[in-house]
Tab-separated table of C-alpha atoms in Angstrom:
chain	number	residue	atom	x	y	z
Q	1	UNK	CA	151.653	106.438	57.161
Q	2	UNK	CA	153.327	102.867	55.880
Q	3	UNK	CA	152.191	104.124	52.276
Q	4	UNK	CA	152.994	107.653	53.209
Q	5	UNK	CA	148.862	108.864	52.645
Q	6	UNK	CA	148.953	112.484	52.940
Q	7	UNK	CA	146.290	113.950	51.820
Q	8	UNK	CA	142.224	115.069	52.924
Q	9	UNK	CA	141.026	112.870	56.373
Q	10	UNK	CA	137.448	114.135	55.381
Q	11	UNK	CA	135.008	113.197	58.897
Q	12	UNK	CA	131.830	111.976	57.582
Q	13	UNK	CA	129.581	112.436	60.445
Q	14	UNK	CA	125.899	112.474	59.764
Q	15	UNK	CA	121.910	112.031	60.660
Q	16	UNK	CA	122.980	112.293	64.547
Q	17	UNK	CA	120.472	114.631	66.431
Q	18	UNK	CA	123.896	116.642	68.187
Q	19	UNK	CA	125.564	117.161	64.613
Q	20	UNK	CA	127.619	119.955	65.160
Q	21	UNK	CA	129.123	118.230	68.827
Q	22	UNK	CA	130.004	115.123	66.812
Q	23	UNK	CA	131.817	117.248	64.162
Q	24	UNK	CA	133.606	119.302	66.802
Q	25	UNK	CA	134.571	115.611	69.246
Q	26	UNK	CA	136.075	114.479	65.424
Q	27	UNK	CA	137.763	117.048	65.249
Q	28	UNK	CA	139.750	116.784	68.532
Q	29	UNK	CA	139.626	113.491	68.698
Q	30	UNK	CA	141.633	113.681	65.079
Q	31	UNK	CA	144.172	116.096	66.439
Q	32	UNK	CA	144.550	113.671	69.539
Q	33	UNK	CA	145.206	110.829	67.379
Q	34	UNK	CA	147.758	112.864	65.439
Q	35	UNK	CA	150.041	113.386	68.800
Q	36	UNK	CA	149.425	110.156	69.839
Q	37	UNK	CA	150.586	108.493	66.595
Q	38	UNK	CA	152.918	111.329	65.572
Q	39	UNK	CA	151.348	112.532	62.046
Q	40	UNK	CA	151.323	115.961	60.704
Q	41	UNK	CA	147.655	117.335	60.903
Q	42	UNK	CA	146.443	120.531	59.556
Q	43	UNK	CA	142.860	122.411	59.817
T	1	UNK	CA	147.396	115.037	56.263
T	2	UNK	CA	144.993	118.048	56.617
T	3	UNK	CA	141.110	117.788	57.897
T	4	UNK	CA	137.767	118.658	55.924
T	5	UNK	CA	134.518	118.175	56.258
T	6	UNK	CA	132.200	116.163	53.931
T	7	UNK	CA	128.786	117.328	52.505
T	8	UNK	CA	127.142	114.373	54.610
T	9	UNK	CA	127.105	117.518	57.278
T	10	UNK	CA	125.054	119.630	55.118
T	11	UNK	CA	122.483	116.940	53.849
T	12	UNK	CA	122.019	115.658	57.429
T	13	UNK	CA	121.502	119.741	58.700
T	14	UNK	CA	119.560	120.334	55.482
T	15	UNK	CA	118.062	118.094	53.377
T	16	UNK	CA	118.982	116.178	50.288
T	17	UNK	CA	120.205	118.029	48.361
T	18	UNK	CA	119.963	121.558	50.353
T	19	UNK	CA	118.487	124.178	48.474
T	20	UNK	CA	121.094	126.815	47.194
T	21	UNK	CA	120.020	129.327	49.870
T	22	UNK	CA	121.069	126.493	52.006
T	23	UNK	CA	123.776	125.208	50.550
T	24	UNK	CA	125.909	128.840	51.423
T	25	UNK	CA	124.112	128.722	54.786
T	26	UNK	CA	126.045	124.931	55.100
T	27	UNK	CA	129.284	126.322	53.930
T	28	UNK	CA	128.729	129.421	56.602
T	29	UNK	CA	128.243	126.535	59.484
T	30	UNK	CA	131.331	124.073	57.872
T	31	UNK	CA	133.840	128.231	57.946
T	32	UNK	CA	131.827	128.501	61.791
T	33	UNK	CA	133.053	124.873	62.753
T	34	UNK	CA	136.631	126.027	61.912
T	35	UNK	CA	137.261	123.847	58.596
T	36	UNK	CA	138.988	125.381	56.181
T	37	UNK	CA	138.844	122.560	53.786
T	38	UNK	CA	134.846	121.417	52.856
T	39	UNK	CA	133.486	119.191	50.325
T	40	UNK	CA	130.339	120.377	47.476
T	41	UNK	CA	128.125	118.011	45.672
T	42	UNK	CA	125.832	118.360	43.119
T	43	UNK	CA	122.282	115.797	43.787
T	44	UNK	CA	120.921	114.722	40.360
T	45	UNK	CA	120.632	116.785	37.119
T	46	UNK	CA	118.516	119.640	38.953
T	47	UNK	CA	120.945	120.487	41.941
T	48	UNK	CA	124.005	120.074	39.544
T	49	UNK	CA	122.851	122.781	37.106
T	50	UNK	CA	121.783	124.792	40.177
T	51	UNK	CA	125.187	124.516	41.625
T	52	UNK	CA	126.956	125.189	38.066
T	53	UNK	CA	124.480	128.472	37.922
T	54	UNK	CA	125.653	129.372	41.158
T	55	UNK	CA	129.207	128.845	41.135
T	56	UNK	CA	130.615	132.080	41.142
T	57	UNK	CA	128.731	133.336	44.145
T	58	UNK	CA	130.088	130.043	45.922
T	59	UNK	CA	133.340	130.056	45.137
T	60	UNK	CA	133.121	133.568	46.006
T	61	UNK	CA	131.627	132.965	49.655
T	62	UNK	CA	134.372	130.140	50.378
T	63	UNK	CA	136.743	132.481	49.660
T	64	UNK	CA	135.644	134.793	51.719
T	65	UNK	CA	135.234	132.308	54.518
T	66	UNK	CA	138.989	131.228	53.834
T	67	UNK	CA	137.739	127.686	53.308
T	68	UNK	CA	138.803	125.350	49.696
T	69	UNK	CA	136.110	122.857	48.237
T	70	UNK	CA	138.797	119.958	47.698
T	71	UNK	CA	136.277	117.207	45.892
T	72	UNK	CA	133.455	117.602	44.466
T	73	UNK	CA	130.818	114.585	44.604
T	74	UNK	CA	128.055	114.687	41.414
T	75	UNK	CA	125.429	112.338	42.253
T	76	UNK	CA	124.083	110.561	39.348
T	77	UNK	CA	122.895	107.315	39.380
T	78	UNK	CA	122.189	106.086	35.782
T	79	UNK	CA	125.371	106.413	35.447
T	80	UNK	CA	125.014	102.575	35.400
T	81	UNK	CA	121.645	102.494	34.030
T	82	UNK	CA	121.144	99.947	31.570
T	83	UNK	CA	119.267	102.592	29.483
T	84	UNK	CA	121.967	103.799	26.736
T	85	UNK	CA	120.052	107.029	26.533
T	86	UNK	CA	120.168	107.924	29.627
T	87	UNK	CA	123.576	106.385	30.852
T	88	UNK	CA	124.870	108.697	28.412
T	89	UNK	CA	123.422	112.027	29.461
T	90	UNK	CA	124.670	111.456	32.902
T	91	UNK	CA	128.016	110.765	31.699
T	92	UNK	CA	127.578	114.368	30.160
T	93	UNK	CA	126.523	115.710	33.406
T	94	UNK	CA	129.498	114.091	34.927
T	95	UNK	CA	131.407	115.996	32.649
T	96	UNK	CA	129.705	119.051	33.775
T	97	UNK	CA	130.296	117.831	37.378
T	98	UNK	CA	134.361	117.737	36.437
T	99	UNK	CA	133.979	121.295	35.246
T	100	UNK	CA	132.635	122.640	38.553
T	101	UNK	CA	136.029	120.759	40.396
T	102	UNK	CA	137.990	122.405	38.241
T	103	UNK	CA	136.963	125.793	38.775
T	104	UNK	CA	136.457	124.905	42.501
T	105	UNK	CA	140.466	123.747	42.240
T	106	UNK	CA	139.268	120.414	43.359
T	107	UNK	CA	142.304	117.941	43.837
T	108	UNK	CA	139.790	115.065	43.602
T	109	UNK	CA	136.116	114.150	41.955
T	110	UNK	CA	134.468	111.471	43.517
T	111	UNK	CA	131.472	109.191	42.384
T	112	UNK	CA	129.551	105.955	43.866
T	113	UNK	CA	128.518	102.974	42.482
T	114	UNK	CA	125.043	103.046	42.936
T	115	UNK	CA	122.321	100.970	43.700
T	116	UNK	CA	121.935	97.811	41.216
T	117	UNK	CA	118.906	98.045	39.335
T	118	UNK	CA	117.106	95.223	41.373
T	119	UNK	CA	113.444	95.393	42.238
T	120	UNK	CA	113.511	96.573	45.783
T	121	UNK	CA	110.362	95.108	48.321
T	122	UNK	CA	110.047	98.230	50.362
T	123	UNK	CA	112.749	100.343	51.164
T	124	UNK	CA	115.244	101.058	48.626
T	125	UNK	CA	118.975	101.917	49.894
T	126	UNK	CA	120.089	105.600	49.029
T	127	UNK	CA	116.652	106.388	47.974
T	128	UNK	CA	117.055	110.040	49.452
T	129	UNK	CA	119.962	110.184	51.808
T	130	UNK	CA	121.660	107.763	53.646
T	131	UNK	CA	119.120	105.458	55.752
T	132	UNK	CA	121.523	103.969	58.086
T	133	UNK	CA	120.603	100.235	59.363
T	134	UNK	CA	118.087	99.532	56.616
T	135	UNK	CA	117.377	96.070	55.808
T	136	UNK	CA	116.143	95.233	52.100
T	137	UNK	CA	114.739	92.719	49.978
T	138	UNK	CA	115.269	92.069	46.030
T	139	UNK	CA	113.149	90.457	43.694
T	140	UNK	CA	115.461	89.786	40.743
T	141	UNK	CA	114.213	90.008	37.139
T	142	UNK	CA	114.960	87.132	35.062
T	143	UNK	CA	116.168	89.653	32.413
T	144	UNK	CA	118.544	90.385	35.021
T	145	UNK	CA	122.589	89.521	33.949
T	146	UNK	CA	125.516	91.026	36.479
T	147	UNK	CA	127.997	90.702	33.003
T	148	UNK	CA	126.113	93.334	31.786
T	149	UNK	CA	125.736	95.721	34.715
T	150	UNK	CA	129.815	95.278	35.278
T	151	UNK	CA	130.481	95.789	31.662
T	152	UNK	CA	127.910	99.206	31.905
T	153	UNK	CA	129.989	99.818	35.504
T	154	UNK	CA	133.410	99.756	34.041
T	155	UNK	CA	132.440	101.517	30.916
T	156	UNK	CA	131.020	104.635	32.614
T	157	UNK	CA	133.860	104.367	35.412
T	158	UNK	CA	135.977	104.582	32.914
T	159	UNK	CA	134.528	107.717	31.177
T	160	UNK	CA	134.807	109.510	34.663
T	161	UNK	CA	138.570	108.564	35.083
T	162	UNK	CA	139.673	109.704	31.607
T	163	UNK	CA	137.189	112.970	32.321
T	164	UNK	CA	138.917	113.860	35.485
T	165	UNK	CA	142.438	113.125	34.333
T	166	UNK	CA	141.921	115.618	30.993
T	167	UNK	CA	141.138	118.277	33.797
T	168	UNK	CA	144.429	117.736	35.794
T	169	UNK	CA	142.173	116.128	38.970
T	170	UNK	CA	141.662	112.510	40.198
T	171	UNK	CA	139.066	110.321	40.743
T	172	UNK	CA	138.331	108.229	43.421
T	173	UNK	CA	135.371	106.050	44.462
T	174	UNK	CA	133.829	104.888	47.299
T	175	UNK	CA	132.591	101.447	48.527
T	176	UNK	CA	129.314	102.164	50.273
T	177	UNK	CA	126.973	98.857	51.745
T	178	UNK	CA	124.131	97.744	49.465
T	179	UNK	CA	125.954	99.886	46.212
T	180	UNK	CA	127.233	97.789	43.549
T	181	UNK	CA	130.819	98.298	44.900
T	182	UNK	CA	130.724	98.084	48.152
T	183	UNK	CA	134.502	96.376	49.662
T	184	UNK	CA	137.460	96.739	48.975
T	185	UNK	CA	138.043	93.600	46.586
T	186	UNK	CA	135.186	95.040	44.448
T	187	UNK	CA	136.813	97.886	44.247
T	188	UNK	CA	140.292	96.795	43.737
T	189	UNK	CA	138.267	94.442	40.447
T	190	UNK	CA	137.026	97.810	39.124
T	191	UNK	CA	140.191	99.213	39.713
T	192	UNK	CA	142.196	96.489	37.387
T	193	UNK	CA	139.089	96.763	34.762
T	194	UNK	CA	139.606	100.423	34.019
T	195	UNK	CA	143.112	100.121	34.294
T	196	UNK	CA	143.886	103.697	34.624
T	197	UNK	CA	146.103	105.091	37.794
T	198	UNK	CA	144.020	107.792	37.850
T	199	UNK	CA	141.338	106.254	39.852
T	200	UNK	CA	141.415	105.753	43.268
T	201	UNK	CA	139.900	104.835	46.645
T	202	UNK	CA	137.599	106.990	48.946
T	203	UNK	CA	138.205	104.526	52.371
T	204	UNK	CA	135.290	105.382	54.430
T	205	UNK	CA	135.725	103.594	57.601
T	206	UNK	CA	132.061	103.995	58.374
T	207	UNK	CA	130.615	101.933	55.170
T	208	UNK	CA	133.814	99.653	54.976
T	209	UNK	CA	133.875	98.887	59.392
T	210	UNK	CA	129.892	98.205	58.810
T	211	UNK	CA	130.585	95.988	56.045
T	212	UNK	CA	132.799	94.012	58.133
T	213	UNK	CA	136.360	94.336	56.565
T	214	UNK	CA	139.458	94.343	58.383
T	215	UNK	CA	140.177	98.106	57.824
T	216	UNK	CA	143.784	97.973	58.410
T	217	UNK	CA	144.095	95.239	55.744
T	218	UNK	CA	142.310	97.308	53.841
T	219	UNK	CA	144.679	99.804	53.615
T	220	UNK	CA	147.186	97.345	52.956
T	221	UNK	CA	145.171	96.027	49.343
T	222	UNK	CA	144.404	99.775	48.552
T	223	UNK	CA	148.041	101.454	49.493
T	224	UNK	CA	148.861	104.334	47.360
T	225	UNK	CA	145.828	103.687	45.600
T	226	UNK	CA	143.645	105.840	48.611
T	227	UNK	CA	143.152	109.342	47.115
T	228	UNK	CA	140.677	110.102	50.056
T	229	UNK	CA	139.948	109.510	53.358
T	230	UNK	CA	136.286	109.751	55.160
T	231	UNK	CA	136.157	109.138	58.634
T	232	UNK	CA	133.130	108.134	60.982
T	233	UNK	CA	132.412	105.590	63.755
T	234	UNK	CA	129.974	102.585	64.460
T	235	UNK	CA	129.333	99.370	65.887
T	236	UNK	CA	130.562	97.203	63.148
T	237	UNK	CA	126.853	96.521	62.778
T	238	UNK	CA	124.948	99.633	60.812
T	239	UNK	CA	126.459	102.051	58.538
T	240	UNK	CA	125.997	104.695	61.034
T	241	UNK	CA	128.593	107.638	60.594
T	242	UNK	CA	129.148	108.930	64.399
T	243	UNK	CA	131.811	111.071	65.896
T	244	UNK	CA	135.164	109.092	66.200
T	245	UNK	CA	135.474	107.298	69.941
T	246	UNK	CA	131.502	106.504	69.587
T	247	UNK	CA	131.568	103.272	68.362
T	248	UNK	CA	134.468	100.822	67.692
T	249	UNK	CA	136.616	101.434	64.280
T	250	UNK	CA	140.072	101.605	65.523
T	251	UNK	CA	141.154	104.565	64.499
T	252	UNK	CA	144.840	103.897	64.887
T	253	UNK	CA	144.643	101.375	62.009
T	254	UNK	CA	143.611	103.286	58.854
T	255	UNK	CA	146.650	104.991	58.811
């Protein structure tokens, strides 16, 4: 946020046996993060 | 910011590259995950053309899906090669990579810096997909000279930059462990070689916490310079890419 990055936080997740579960924890784990830290997050 | 979802989720559910048949059947999982933002790639000269063939019937199924392809990654690896011949045809085909962004409405382009062209003693990183944890051994050829690999590097980086910028999108690359760029210094050299502020950083916590960087300081070399963001999670020790919380980037640092 210091350099005011707002664009595409891509999650890169891969070869894991429980791929769509590790996509899906990103996912709210990102939006979590958002709250905590107080960034605008979208998708 | 807003989220998406790279093509390392198709590759991992499909193969490298998927087949076009799978490749919609990808973007059908990445609409039933709930992204609306993905990422496409095009594997080598085959899967590119395939992709180019294709595009309509793509673009036409992410619409349809309500989802945006927001980079497009062409893999080509001589783009470094030390063969003229065939350094040049993949710059074309990274031309023809630039025209699929484009009518994707890509914001960014991305490309890595490949392997160097060492002799590799068994495994060879990147060989298919990503092989996280691999350990390799070189044997280098006395013919061998870095000057001229960097000089090929910046050269063909270069190309890709001005490419991108005459089609109104950026480029960014990304450091990956065992490529030819792979921290942020090496990056930030290539940056001030090609001297272009069209060309960016991909940070992808996953390559750059394995390679042991600070990633927060990171941030601080790259600043304004990051274009794109890939997140994953690992021990510091292999480039593993796991769900975030499952290893130990932290998370409230990259940004």
């Amino acid at each position: 946020m210091k350099h005011g990055y707002s664009g595409y936080v891509a999650i890169d997740v891969g070869r894991v046996p429980d791929l769509d579960l590790q996509y899906r924890e990103s996912v709210c784990y990102l939006k979590a993060l958002s709250q905590r830290l107080g960034f605008e997050l979208e998708g | 910011m807003k989220i998406s979802c790279c093509w390392l989720y198709a590759i991992s559910k499909f193969g490298y590259p998927p087949s076009i048949a799978n490749t919609y059947a990808a973007i059908d999982d990445m609409a039933g995950l709930g992204f609306r933002y993905i990422e496409l790639e095009g594997v080598g000269e085959a899967n590119l053309r395939a992709v180019w063939e294709e595009r309509h019937g793509l673009r036409k199924r992410c619409e349809d899906l309500g989802l945006k392809v927001i980079n497009f990654c062409p893999v080509l690896p001589d783009l470094i090669s030390l063969d003229l011949a065939a350094r040049q045809r993949a710059l074309e085909l990274f031309d023809l990579a630039v025209g699929l962004a484009n009518y994707f409405g890509c914001e960014t382009t991305q490309a890595d810096s490949y392997t160097p062209p060492l002799e590799f003693l068994g495994d060879r990183p990147y060989k298919e997909m990503i092989n996280f944890g691999g350990q390799f051994r070189v044997k280098i050829n006395p013919d061998f000279r870095w000057e001229e690999l960097w000089v090929n590097l910046v050269d063909s980086i270069s190309h890709c930059v001005r490419s991108a910028e005459q089609a109104g999108i950026r480029f960014c690359l990304e450091p990956r462990v065992g490529e030819n760029i792979s921290n942020t210094d090496a990056l930030l050299r290539l940056m001030e070689a090609v001297n272009n502020p069209n060309f960016g950083a991909v940070l992808d916590t996953g390559h750059q916490h394995a390679q042991k960087e600070i990633l927060p300081l990171s941030v601080e070399k790259l600043g304004k310079r990051i274009f794109y963001l890939h997140v994953s999670d690992n021990d510091g020790r292999t480039n593993e890419h796991l769900a975030l919380g499952r290893g130990t980037v932290v998370f409230s640092g990259p940004w």
